[in-house]
Every structure is written in structure tokens, then in C-alpha cells.
């Protein structure tokens, strides 16, 4: 019997970097006999297979960033400017991982000037009209995509350890709706993406303000009621506050599309076993047997 249709939208870079650092402890980098580094791809594959086993999707898509220049860097030159260069051993794995994803018969989706988040946001809106959507990531920014048909699956430390956010869980754990999550990032900024928000306002204060006044607009309409120090901080950073909210907002109208028929999860286990043998992922070849489409 066919399960209810469900698409897994994979945040490719989040899995790849997590795979790299999880598989480079003690300075040991997994390589093929020919010397090609594969530790990040190996980790990526393990995470992908585990998620497919856990959530049993009927459709899968993988989305990617395409370098540092995006519509956000046009608005704010320092956006993500603090990011270090990728480790040398990562560089050959960026192309390799996309070949592996194609080997799973999964579409690789990206678009110049947009981040993977924007591709995922856009596809989640398009595909949620047809089926349930699960977004697989380690990035809490994606929580703004949660709605009645979209759940965000945050990978936590350890194997098969996921936090699955729907509207209720988001409200219960973070006290905020998905839309308020964007306003939260506008207020507190994001150190990993290198935008400041309102200096001196932390998550606790920002959450309290949003619970009380619902939105940045609500807060600004009630500035007179705020404690003097909070009011002064916000007034001093009004322009930055609005800019940071723009930077934090995932675009759901990126120029990407993928029809349900184009992303059916139809892995070919013989092809995958052959690919794993070539990559010398011998310990994973035995896991391929689970890939029998229901």
C-alpha cells in the first residue's frame, strides 16, 4: 500500500559539513586508495540513508548553496563575511557529493544568487500543495518554514537523533510562531551569518517582546511602554533592525521548481552498491539492502 506522499528536502551543505567534522576527528581524513578525500561524503551518505530509513519519504530533493555571492550580500556586504575558507580536503568533495546524490536518483537543486535555504523554502511552498514536506537540516533558521504541511527536522548530536518541529512543537518549545521566528532573528541577529540585529538585545528579551507585542511592528508601535534601556537600544538600531529581518527572511519565490514526478524516491540498490564499492564505502554496502521502495 502506498504511504501518504511525503517529500524530504535535504539541506545539502548542512549534512556535508556535519559529515566532514564528524569524520575527521584526531586529524584522520578518510580517503580512497587513490588519495581522494571522502570523509564528508561518507558522513553525508550515512545521514541521508538514516533519514530515509527513519522518515520513509516517497520523494527526496537535495538543495545546495552556490558560493558566497547572493542577494543578501548585495544588501549587506558583511553577510557571512566571517565564514572561514572550507578545509582543503573538503574542496574535491563538493562536486563528488553531487555525483553521489545523482547516483541515488535524487535531484540536486540550486540557483545562482540564492542560498539552499531559499531553494528549500520555495520548494516547500510548491510541494506542500501536493504532499507533506519534511525539511532535513541542522540550521534553526529553517524553523520559519514550519506550517500545517511543513515540518522541520533538526539533526541533533548522535545517530538517529532528530527534533521534529511542527506548529505546536515550535510554540511549545520556542514560544513563537514560524513568522515570529523571522522577527526574532531581526532583533537578535545571527553571529554565524554575521549580521548584528539590535546590539544589546538577547534571545530572552526578544522572545518576551514578541510574545507580548506579536511582531516587530507591534513592538515599534508600543516603544513608549518598553523599559528605557530597551527602547533606547531599538531606537538606535532601527535601520539595522529592518535590514536584519530582511536578511533573516528565507525567500519562498526563488526561481527553482521540481515537480513531484521529478523527485520520486526510486533508488536503484544495485547502482548504489556499485557506487559505494567504487568510493570504498565497504561498510555501507551492506546497508543498501534497506533501499527497497515500499
PDB file of N, CA and C in Angstrom, residues 6-41:
ATOM      1  N   UNK A   6       5.153  12.068   0.865  1.00  0.00           N
ATOM      2  CA  UNK A   6       5.949  12.878   1.783  1.00  0.00           C
ATOM      3  C   UNK A   6       7.289  13.150   1.120  1.00  0.00           C
ATOM      4  N   UNK A   7       7.666  14.435   1.018  1.00  0.00           N
ATOM      5  CA  UNK A   7       8.947  14.765   0.393  1.00  0.00           C
ATOM      6  C   UNK A   7       9.947  15.185   1.474  1.00  0.00           C
ATOM      7  N   UNK A   8      11.161  14.690   1.355  1.00  0.00           N
ATOM      8  CA  UNK A   8      12.261  15.086   2.229  1.00  0.00           C
ATOM      9  C   UNK A   8      13.121  16.090   1.455  1.00  0.00           C
ATOM     10  N   UNK A   9      13.176  17.336   1.949  1.00  0.00           N
ATOM     11  CA  UNK A   9      14.026  18.366   1.342  1.00  0.00           C
ATOM     12  C   UNK A   9      15.305  18.448   2.166  1.00  0.00           C
ATOM     13  N   UNK A  10      16.422  18.100   1.557  1.00  0.00           N
ATOM     14  CA  UNK A  10      17.684  17.952   2.288  1.00  0.00           C
ATOM     15  C   UNK A  10      18.544  19.203   2.112  1.00  0.00           C
ATOM     16  N   UNK A  11      19.005  19.762   3.224  1.00  0.00           N
ATOM     17  CA  UNK A  11      19.932  20.890   3.232  1.00  0.00           C
ATOM     18  C   UNK A  11      21.344  20.312   3.044  1.00  0.00           C
ATOM     19  N   UNK A  12      21.780  20.247   1.780  1.00  0.00           N
ATOM     20  CA  UNK A  12      22.988  19.508   1.423  1.00  0.00           C
ATOM     21  C   UNK A  12      24.233  19.927   2.184  1.00  0.00           C
ATOM     22  N   UNK A  13      24.498  21.248   2.236  1.00  0.00           N
ATOM     23  CA  UNK A  13      25.729  21.723   2.894  1.00  0.00           C
ATOM     24  C   UNK A  13      25.708  21.422   4.390  1.00  0.00           C
ATOM     25  N   UNK A  14      24.539  21.510   5.008  1.00  0.00           N
ATOM     26  CA  UNK A  14      24.444  21.231   6.449  1.00  0.00           C
ATOM     27  C   UNK A  14      24.882  19.792   6.721  1.00  0.00           C
ATOM     28  N   UNK A  15      24.438  18.855   5.874  1.00  0.00           N
ATOM     29  CA  UNK A  15      24.809  17.448   6.069  1.00  0.00           C
ATOM     30  C   UNK A  15      26.276  17.212   5.707  1.00  0.00           C
ATOM     31  N   UNK A  16      26.740  17.891   4.642  1.00  0.00           N
ATOM     32  CA  UNK A  16      28.112  17.658   4.173  1.00  0.00           C
ATOM     33  C   UNK A  16      29.139  18.147   5.201  1.00  0.00           C
ATOM     34  N   UNK A  17      28.948  19.371   5.726  1.00  0.00           N
ATOM     35  CA  UNK A  17      29.896  19.903   6.711  1.00  0.00           C
ATOM     36  C   UNK A  17      29.835  19.108   8.012  1.00  0.00           C
ATOM     37  N   UNK A  18      28.631  18.734   8.412  1.00  0.00           N
ATOM     38  CA  UNK A  18      28.495  17.898   9.615  1.00  0.00           C
ATOM     39  C   UNK A  18      29.241  16.578   9.400  1.00  0.00           C
ATOM     40  N   UNK A  19      29.094  16.015   8.198  1.00  0.00           N
ATOM     41  CA  UNK A  19      29.783  14.765   7.870  1.00  0.00           C
ATOM     42  C   UNK A  19      31.291  14.925   7.898  1.00  0.00           C
ATOM     43  N   UNK A  20      31.768  16.081   7.415  1.00  0.00           N
ATOM     44  CA  UNK A  20      33.219  16.324   7.394  1.00  0.00           C
ATOM     45  C   UNK A  20      33.783  16.322   8.818  1.00  0.00           C
ATOM     46  N   UNK A  21      33.154  17.116   9.694  1.00  0.00           N
ATOM     47  CA  UNK A  21      33.721  17.263  11.042  1.00  0.00           C
ATOM     48  C   UNK A  21      33.499  16.012  11.894  1.00  0.00           C
ATOM     49  N   UNK A  22      32.421  15.290  11.635  1.00  0.00           N
ATOM     50  CA  UNK A  22      32.176  14.050  12.387  1.00  0.00           C
ATOM     51  C   UNK A  22      33.172  12.961  11.977  1.00  0.00           C
ATOM     52  N   UNK A  23      33.724  13.095  10.776  1.00  0.00           N
ATOM     53  CA  UNK A  23      34.628  12.053  10.261  1.00  0.00           C
ATOM     54  C   UNK A  23      36.029  12.601   9.989  1.00  0.00           C
ATOM     55  N   UNK A  24      36.483  13.510  10.870  1.00  0.00           N
ATOM     56  CA  UNK A  24      37.874  13.976  10.746  1.00  0.00           C
ATOM     57  C   UNK A  24      38.506  14.127  12.125  1.00  0.00           C
ATOM     58  N   UNK A  25      37.918  13.404  13.110  1.00  0.00           N
ATOM     59  CA  UNK A  25      38.461  13.532  14.468  1.00  0.00           C
ATOM     60  C   UNK A  25      39.874  12.951  14.518  1.00  0.00           C
ATOM     61  N   UNK A  26      40.672  13.543  15.376  1.00  0.00           N
ATOM     62  CA  UNK A  26      42.054  13.072  15.524  1.00  0.00           C
ATOM     63  C   UNK A  26      42.893  13.336  14.287  1.00  0.00           C
ATOM     64  N   UNK A  27      42.364  14.208  13.401  1.00  0.00           N
ATOM     65  CA  UNK A  27      43.135  14.557  12.200  1.00  0.00           C
ATOM     66  C   UNK A  27      43.093  13.496  11.107  1.00  0.00           C
ATOM     67  N   UNK A  28      42.384  12.382  11.343  1.00  0.00           N
ATOM     68  CA  UNK A  28      42.318  11.327  10.318  1.00  0.00           C
ATOM     69  C   UNK A  28      41.240  11.674   9.296  1.00  0.00           C
ATOM     70  N   UNK A  29      41.615  11.727   8.027  1.00  0.00           N
ATOM     71  CA  UNK A  29      40.670  12.005   6.941  1.00  0.00           C
ATOM     72  C   UNK A  29      40.549  10.748   6.087  1.00  0.00           C
ATOM     73  N   UNK A  30      39.330  10.252   5.964  1.00  0.00           N
ATOM     74  CA  UNK A  30      39.083   9.068   5.132  1.00  0.00           C
ATOM     75  C   UNK A  30      39.388   9.404   3.668  1.00  0.00           C
ATOM     76  N   UNK A  31      40.142   8.546   3.008  1.00  0.00           N
ATOM     77  CA  UNK A  31      40.468   8.741   1.581  1.00  0.00           C
ATOM     78  C   UNK A  31      40.375   7.409   0.854  1.00  0.00           C
ATOM     79  N   UNK A  32      40.159   7.488  -0.467  1.00  0.00           N
ATOM     80  CA  UNK A  32      40.228   6.269  -1.278  1.00  0.00           C
ATOM     81  C   UNK A  32      41.703   5.888  -1.448  1.00  0.00           C
ATOM     82  N   UNK A  33      41.932   4.683  -1.973  1.00  0.00           N
ATOM     83  CA  UNK A  33      43.323   4.242  -2.206  1.00  0.00           C
ATOM     84  C   UNK A  33      44.055   5.210  -3.142  1.00  0.00           C
ATOM     85  N   UNK A  34      43.303   5.845  -4.031  1.00  0.00           N
ATOM     86  CA  UNK A  34      43.917   6.799  -4.971  1.00  0.00           C
ATOM     87  C   UNK A  34      44.177   8.156  -4.319  1.00  0.00           C
ATOM     88  N   UNK A  35      43.744   8.329  -3.061  1.00  0.00           N
ATOM     89  CA  UNK A  35      44.039   9.568  -2.327  1.00  0.00           C
ATOM     90  C   UNK A  35      42.940  10.618  -2.359  1.00  0.00           C
ATOM     91  N   UNK A  36      41.746  10.275  -2.873  1.00  0.00           N
ATOM     92  CA  UNK A  36      40.629  11.231  -2.910  1.00  0.00           C
ATOM     93  C   UNK A  36      39.959  11.290  -1.535  1.00  0.00           C
ATOM     94  N   UNK A  37      39.888  12.470  -0.894  1.00  0.00           N
ATOM     95  CA  UNK A  37      39.210  12.555   0.403  1.00  0.00           C
ATOM     96  C   UNK A  37      37.711  12.279   0.238  1.00  0.00           C
ATOM     97  N   UNK A  38      37.168  11.463   1.136  1.00  0.00           N
ATOM     98  CA  UNK A  38      35.734  11.112   1.033  1.00  0.00           C
ATOM     99  C   UNK A  38      35.022  11.186   2.382  1.00  0.00           C
ATOM    100  N   UNK A  39      35.691  11.730   3.411  1.00  0.00           N
ATOM    101  CA  UNK A  39      35.085  11.669   4.755  1.00  0.00           C
ATOM    102  C   UNK A  39      33.763  12.424   4.849  1.00  0.00           C
ATOM    103  N   UNK A  40      33.673  13.605   4.194  1.00  0.00           N
ATOM    104  CA  UNK A  40      32.443  14.404   4.256  1.00  0.00           C
ATOM    105  C   UNK A  40      31.312  13.688   3.516  1.00  0.00           C
ATOM    106  N   UNK A  41      31.644  13.140   2.350  1.00  0.00           N
ATOM    107  CA  UNK A  41      30.638  12.435   1.542  1.00  0.00           C
ATOM    108  C   UNK A  41      30.162  11.176   2.278  1.00  0.00           C
TER     109      UNK A  41
END
